[in-house]
XYZ file of C-alpha atoms in Angstrom:
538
model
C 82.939 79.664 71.679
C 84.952 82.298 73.920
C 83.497 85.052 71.239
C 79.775 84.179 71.833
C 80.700 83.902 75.937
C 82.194 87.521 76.113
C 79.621 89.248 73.945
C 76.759 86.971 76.515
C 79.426 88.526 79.703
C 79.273 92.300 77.838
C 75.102 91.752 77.487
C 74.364 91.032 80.472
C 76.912 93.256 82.565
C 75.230 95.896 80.297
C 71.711 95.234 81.351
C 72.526 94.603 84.722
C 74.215 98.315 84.625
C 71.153 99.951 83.117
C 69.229 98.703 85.833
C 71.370 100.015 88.413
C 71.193 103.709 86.521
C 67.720 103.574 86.198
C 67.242 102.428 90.058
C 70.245 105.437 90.671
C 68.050 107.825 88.643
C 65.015 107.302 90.880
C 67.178 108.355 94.201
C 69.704 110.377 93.184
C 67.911 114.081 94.005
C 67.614 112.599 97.650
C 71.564 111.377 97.690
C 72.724 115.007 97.777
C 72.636 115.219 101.888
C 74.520 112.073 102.370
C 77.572 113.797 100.883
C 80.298 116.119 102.160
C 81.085 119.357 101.579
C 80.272 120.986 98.313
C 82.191 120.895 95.425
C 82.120 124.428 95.564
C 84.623 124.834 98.727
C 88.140 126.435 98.528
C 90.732 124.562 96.268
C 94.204 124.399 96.749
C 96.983 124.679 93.649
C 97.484 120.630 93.947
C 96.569 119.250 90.379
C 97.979 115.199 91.118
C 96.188 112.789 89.653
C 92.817 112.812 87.647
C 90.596 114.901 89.513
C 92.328 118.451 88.814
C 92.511 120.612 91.757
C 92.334 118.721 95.201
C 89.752 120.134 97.803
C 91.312 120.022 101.348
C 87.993 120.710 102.748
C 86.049 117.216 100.657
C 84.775 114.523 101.951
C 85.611 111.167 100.366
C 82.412 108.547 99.893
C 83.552 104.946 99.715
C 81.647 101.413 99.200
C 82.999 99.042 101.232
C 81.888 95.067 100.865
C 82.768 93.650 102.990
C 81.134 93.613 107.173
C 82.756 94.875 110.048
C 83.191 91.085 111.017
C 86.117 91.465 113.720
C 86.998 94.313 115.965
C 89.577 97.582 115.062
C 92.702 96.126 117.623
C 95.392 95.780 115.252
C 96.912 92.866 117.577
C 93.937 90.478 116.601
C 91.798 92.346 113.508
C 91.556 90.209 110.341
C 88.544 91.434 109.067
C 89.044 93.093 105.549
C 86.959 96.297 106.303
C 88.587 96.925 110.261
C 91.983 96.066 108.269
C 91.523 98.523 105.678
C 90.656 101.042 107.956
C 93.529 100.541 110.155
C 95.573 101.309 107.611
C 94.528 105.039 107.781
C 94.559 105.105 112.145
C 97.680 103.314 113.132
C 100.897 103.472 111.905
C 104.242 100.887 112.319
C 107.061 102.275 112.666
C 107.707 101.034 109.349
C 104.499 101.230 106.972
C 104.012 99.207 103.283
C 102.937 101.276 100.387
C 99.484 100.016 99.646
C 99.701 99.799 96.288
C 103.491 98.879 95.502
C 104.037 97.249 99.063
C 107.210 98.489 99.075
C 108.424 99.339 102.927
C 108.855 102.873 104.271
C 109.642 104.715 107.570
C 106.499 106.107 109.032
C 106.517 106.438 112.704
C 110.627 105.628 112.576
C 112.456 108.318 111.355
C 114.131 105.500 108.638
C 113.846 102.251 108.194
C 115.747 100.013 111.497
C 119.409 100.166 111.550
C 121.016 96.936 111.891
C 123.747 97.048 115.184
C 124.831 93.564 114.299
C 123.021 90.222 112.481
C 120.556 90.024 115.617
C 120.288 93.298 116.820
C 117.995 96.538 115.279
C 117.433 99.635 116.602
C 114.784 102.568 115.464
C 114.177 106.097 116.653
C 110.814 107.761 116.372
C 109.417 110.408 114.617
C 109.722 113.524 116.702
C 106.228 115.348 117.269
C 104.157 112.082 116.555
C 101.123 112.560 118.213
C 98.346 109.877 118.975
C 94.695 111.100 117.947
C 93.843 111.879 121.579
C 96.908 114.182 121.985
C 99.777 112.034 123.674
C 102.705 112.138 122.189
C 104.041 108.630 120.879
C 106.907 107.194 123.114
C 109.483 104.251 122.760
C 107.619 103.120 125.804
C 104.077 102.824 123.496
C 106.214 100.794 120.825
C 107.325 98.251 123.409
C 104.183 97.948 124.967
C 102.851 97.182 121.103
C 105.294 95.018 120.443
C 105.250 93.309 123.769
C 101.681 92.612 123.854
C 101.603 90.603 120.773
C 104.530 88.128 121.680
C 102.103 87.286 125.213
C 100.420 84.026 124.573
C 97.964 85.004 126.630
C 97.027 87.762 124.272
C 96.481 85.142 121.356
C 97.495 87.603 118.743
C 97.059 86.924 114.979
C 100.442 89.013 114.231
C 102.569 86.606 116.772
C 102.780 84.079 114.057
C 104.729 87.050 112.287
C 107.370 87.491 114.355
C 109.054 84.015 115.343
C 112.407 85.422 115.184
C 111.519 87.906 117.707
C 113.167 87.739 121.405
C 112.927 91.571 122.848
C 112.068 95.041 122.532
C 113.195 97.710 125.141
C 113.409 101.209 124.741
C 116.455 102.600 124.998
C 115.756 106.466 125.296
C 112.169 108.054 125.086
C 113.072 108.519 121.326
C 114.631 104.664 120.088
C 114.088 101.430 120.551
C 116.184 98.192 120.092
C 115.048 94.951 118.922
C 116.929 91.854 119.564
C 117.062 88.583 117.414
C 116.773 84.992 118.544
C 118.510 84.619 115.051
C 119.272 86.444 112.265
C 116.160 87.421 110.005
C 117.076 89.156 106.537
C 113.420 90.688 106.218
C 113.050 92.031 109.610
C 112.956 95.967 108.704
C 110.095 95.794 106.675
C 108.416 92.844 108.379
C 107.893 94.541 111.186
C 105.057 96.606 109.409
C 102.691 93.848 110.870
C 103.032 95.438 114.281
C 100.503 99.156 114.389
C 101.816 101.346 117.259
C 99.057 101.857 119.810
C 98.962 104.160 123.478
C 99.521 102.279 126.164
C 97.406 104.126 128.824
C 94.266 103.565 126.844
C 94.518 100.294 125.927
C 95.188 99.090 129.384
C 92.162 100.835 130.407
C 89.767 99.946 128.655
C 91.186 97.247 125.633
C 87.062 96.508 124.737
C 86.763 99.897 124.055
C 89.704 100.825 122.575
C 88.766 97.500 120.217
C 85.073 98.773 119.331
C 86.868 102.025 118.571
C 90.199 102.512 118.131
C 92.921 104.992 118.941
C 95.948 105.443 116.794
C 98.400 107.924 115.339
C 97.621 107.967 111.854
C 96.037 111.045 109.055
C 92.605 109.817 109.961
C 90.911 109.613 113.277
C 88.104 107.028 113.316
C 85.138 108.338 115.010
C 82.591 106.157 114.448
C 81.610 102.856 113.134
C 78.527 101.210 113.034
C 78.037 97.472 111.744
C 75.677 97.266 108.337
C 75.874 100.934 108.098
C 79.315 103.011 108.052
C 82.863 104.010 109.221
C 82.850 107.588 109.787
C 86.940 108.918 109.578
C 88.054 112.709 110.190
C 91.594 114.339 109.262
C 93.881 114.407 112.392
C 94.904 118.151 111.963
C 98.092 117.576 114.306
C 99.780 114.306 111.846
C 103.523 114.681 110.784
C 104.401 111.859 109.383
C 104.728 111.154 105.533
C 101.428 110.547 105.119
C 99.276 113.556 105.586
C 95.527 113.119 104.887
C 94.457 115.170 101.695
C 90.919 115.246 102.361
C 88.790 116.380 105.744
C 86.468 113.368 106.500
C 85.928 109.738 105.087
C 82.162 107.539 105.377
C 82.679 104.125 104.181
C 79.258 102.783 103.311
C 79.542 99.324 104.059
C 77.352 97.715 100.876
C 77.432 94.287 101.139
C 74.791 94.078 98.502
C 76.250 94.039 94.787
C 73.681 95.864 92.851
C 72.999 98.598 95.830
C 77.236 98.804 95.955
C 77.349 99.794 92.265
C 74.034 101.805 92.292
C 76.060 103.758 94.603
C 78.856 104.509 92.231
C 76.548 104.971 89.599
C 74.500 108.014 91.116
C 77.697 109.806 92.692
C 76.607 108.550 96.337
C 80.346 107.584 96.797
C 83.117 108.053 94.410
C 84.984 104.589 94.835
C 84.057 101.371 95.358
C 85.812 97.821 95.989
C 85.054 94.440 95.139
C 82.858 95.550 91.946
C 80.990 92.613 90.697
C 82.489 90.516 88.209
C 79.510 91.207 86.003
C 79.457 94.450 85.899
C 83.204 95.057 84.941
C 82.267 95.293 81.319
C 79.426 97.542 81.641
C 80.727 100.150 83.999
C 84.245 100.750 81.836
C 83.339 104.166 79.946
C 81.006 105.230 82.584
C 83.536 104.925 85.280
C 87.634 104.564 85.757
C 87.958 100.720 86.686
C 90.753 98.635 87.095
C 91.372 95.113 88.001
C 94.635 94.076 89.058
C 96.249 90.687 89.844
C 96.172 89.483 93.685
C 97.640 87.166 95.582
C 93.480 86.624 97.032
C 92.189 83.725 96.104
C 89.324 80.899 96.826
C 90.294 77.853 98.719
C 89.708 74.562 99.227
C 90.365 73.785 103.070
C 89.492 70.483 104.178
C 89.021 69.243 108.083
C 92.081 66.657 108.233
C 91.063 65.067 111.578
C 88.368 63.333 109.767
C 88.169 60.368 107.312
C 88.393 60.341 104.727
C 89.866 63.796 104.466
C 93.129 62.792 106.241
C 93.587 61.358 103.362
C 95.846 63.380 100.729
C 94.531 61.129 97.777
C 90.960 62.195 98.605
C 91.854 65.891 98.804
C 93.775 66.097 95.606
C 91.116 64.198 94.001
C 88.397 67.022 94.411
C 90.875 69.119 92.990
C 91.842 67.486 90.427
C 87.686 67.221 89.660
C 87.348 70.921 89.506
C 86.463 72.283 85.839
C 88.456 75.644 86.734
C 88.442 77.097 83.143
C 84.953 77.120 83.170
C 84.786 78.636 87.049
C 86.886 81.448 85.760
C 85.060 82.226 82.361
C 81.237 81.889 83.507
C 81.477 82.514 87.741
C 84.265 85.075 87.688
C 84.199 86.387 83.889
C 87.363 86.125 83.100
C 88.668 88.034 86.209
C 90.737 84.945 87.797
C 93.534 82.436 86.816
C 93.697 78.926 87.806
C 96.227 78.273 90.736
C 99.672 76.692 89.698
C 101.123 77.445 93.055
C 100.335 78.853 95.838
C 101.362 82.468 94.983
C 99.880 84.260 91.810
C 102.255 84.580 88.271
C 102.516 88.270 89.360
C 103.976 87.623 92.352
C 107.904 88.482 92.463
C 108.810 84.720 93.900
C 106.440 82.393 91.626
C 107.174 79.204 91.409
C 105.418 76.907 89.320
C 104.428 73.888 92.098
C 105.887 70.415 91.139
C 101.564 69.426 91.749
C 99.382 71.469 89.093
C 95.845 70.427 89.161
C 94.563 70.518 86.011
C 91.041 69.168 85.356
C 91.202 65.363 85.317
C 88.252 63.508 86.264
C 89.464 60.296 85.460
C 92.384 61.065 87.612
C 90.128 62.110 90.440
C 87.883 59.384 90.105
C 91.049 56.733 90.484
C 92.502 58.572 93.392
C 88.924 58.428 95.099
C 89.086 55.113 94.501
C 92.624 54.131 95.923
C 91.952 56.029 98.903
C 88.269 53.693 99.267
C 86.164 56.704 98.812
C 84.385 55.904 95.765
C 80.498 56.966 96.285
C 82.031 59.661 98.622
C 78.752 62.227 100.141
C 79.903 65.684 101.595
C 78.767 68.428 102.657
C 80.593 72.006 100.836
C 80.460 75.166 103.394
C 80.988 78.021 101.497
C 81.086 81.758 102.313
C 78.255 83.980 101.085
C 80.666 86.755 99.274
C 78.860 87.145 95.780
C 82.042 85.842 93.534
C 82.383 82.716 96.126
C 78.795 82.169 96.058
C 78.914 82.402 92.577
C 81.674 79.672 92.324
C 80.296 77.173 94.792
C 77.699 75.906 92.303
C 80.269 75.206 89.863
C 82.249 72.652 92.240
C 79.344 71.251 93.587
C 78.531 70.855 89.416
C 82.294 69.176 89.047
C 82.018 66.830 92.197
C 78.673 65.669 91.252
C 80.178 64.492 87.772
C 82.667 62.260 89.029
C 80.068 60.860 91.295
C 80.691 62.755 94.897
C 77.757 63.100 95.778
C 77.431 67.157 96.862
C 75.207 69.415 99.542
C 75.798 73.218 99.699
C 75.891 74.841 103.036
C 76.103 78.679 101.921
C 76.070 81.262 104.485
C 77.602 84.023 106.105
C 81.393 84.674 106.871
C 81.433 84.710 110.639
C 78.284 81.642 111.109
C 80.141 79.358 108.979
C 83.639 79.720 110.683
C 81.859 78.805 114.031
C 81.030 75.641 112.174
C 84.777 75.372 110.895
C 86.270 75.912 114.924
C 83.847 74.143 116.293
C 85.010 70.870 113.884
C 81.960 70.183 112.851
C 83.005 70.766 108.799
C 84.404 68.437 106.064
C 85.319 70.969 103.418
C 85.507 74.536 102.753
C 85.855 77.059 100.292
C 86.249 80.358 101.075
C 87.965 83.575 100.036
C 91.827 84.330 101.621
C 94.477 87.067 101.272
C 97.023 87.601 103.642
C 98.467 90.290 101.691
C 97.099 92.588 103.645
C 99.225 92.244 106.196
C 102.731 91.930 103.697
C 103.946 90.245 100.886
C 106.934 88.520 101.373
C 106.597 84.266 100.645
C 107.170 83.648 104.277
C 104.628 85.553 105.182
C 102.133 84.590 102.918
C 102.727 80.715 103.718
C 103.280 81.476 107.427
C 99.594 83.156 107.525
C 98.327 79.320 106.774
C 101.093 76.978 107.448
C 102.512 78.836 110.384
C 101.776 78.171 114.183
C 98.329 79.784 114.012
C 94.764 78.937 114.380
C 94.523 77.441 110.556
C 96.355 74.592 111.381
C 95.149 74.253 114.778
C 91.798 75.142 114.910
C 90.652 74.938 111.142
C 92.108 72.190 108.811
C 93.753 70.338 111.968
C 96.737 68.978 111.188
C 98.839 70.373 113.888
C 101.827 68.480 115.114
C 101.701 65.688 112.417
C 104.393 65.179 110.143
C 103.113 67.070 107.386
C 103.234 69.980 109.628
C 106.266 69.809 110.992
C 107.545 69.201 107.678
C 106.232 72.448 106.545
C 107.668 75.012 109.209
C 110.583 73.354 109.767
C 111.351 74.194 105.635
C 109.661 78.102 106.465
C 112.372 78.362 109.243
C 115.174 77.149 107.700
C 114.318 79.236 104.571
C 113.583 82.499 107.316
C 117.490 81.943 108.967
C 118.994 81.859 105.370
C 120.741 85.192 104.438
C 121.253 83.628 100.904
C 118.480 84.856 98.421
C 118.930 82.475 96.020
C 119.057 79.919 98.689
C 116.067 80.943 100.712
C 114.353 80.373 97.333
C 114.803 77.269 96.654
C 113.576 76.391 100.274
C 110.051 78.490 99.845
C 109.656 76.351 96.422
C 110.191 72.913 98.630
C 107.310 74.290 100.740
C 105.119 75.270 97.927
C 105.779 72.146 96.325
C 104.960 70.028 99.758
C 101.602 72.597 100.599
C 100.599 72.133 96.952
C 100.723 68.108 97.139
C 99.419 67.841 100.602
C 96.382 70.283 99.628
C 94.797 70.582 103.407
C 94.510 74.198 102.184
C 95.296 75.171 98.589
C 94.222 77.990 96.407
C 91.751 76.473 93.299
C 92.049 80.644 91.332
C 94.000 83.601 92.554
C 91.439 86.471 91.373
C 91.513 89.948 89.985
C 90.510 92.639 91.918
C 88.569 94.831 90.309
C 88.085 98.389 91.536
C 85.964 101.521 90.111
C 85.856 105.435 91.144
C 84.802 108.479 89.392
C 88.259 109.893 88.393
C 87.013 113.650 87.990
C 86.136 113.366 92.038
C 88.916 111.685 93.298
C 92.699 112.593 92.628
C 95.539 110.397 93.469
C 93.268 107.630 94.032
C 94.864 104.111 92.830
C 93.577 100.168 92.617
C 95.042 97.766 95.158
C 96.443 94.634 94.806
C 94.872 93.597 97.819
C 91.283 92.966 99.686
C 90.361 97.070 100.371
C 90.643 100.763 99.548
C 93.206 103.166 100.186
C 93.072 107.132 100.250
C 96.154 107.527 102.133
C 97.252 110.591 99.910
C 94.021 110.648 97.784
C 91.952 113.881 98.187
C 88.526 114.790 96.477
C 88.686 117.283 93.167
């Protein structure tokens, strides 16, 4: 049976391709202005990565999915595309690798220097610049960090930082931070914080939002929603980061087949998010790679309301999902059922005590404990083409134990309106907080955390259940014992997992594909986006 359902995957993945090369062949000839510089241009003697010889005069062409849903401030972006981009305008004073997320010093000249168990300091980069000329001060870190720990300021990042009581500048060139208690992963957790000028975001923080100011390689210059990002090379960078090409347009594509006609007829040379069925077909005509994520689809359920305060009810529709069959024929193959909150890959898996495995007699007899037998809802579900794809499928899996299911699909930003406004009883929807770190207490903060998800979204804010949670995410954040701290993220997982007011159903593969003879350097993520920080065209 798997046989005959890859070689039906590999057929029509390989139709669907031909279609886009024959639609690319039609348009290509008129492609040619959209692009950079020529090929032709001056070369240096740089031969890293696949490409050959990088061109320090090329401009890279990228397919982005997903919309510019949220502003560029990095104190309250969360959109994928604004966050991606940020990661080539701003820098932290410490910076994760984007592929291994491994921490390094980028605006600091190292990583923070610990003075005692609750006291850091840092000292800047000398010569850092921001991209409209000021030089970076201990003054502009402050101010960044400063900002974000307002409440008035409602920043997504606060939620980061609960060990956080000050930062002062101690000289134009360092900065101390001091501890309400004693945080093991506070040199590279502060990588959540981007470094951003003072002066113009007090003037004008709308503007500076629409289009931002930082002092990373690339300069963003414009961006226009449904249409593009348009990045240039900040000729005065120092840091460790240099940009190896002169401009970057990110196409946003939210369309699937337009995304990979795109790749197809050279328009861009990279693209994210490539359709699950067209994985198969593209491989030989293109590099791609998929690689294991921590980004997964949901199940997030509004706990104020009945019967959805109800933890039987809410395991039961998870326990009714057919998830082998939502991996093999919605995501082909490209996804693993969820047996904890983080993915297998992830460096502290832990297999949850709760696994749901497919069981509909199992969710039928919770259903019925709980007195929700001949249960009607109502599924809201994002519009991005693998979630779309998957919706059908649980709808399909609720229906068969008798819940009686109505779609709601529809874009990102309408259908969270819905969610904050209350007026939802489940949701599934794509999630990955990895783009902001990887660490466990990040991750589970991001959702479990004092932030809007608890608050505004699934609503379980100052029950039990919550307190439960972050009172095991702090104790497990003030432990300086690895082994120990541990043990305390696998209590939460274990509790999150059982309580399931948001739980992962499949952590996914992200697959990614580029033209390796145009690009060198250029790697996959493990996370929602692109990165060219050191990629350059051939």
């Amino acid at each position: 049976m798997l046989d005959r359902t890859n070689k039906e995957i590999n057929r029509r993945g390989f139709l669907r391709l031909a279609g886009a090369v024959s639609a690319a062949a039609a348009f290509t000839g008129s492609l040619a202005a959209c692009g950079g510089p020529s090929s032709t241009a001056t070369a240096t003697a740089d031969r890293s990565g696949d490409g050959g010889a990088a061109n320090p005069n090329g401009t890279i062409e990228a397919g982005i999915s997903y919309a510019l849903s949220t502003g560029f401030d990095p104190m309250t972006s969360s959109g994928a595309t604004p966050v991606a981009a940020n990661m080539h305008v701003f820098e932290g004073l410490v910076d994760l690798d984007p592929v291994t997320r491994e921490a390094y010093p980028a605006l600091a000249t190292a990583l923070p220097q610990a003075v005692n168990d609750t006291t850091y300091r840092a000292s800047l980069r000398g010569g850092a610049t921001f991209h409209d000329g000021s030089p970076v001060t201990a003054d502009d870190v402050v101010f960044s960090f400063t900002r974000i720990l307002d409440p008035k300021n409602a920043s997504l990042m606060v939620q980061f930082l609960p060990f956080l009581d000050s930062v002062t500048a101690v000289d134009p060139a360092t900065v101390e931070f001091r501890l309400k208690y004693a945080f093991p992963l506070f040199p590279a957790r502060i990588s959540v914080v981007k470094v951003v000028p003072q002066k113009i975001v007090e003037a004008d923080p709308k503007a500076f939002d629409a289009k931002p100011v930082g002092s990373g390689p690339y300069q963003l210059i414009e961006a226009t929603r449904q249409d593009k990002i348009v990045f240039k090379r900040w000729d005065a960078y120092n840091g460790p980061r240099p940009a190896k090409a002169a401009a970057m347009n990110w196409r946003l594509v939210n369309d699937n087949t337009a995304r990979v006609n795109a790749l197809v007829s050279g328009r861009v040379q990279a693209i994210e998010d490539v359709p699950y069925i067209d994985v198969a077909g593209l491989k030989g005509r293109t590099t791609t790679e998929s690689v294991a994520s921590f980004g997964n689809l949901f199940l997030m359920f509004n706990c104020s309301q009945k019967p959805f305060d109800d933890k039987r009810v809410r395991q039961a529709l998870h326990y009714a999902l057919d998830i082998d069959k939502i991996v093999t024929t919605a995501m082909y193959g490209q996804g693993i059922a969820s047996t904890s909150y983080l993915q297998p890959s992830h460096p502290d898996y832990h297999r949850a005590a709760t696994v749901y495995t497919h069981d509909p007699a199992k969710a039928k007899a919770l259903l019925a404990e709980a007195g929700a037998s001949g249960l009607s809802l109502t599924l809201l579900a994002t519009n991005t083409g693998w979630v779309g794809d998957i919706a059908p499928l649980i709808k399909e899996s609720w229906d068969a134990i008798g819940v009686a299911t109505t779609l709601d699909i529809g874009d990102s930003s309408g259908q969270y309106k819905k969610v904050d406004a209350g007026s939802f009883q489940v949701m599934a929807a794509p999630g990955d907080p990895s783009v902001f770190g990887n660490d466990t207490d990040l991750l589970l903060r991001w959702y479990y955390g004092a932030g809007v998800w608890p608050t505004k979204r699934y609503r379980w804010a100052g029950s039990a259940e919550d307190t439960q949670v972050r009172g095991l995410l702090d104790q497990a954040a003030q432990t300086s014992d690895k082994d120990a701290r541990a043990k305390l993220w696998g209590q939460a997982i274990d509790f999150v997992a059982d309580q399931a007011a948001l739980y992962p159903v499949v952590h996914r593969k992200l697959p990614t594909a580029w033209d390796a003879k145009k690009l060198t350097g250029f790697k996959p993520l493990p996370t929602t986006g692109l990165s060219f920080l050191g990629v350059a065209t051939a």
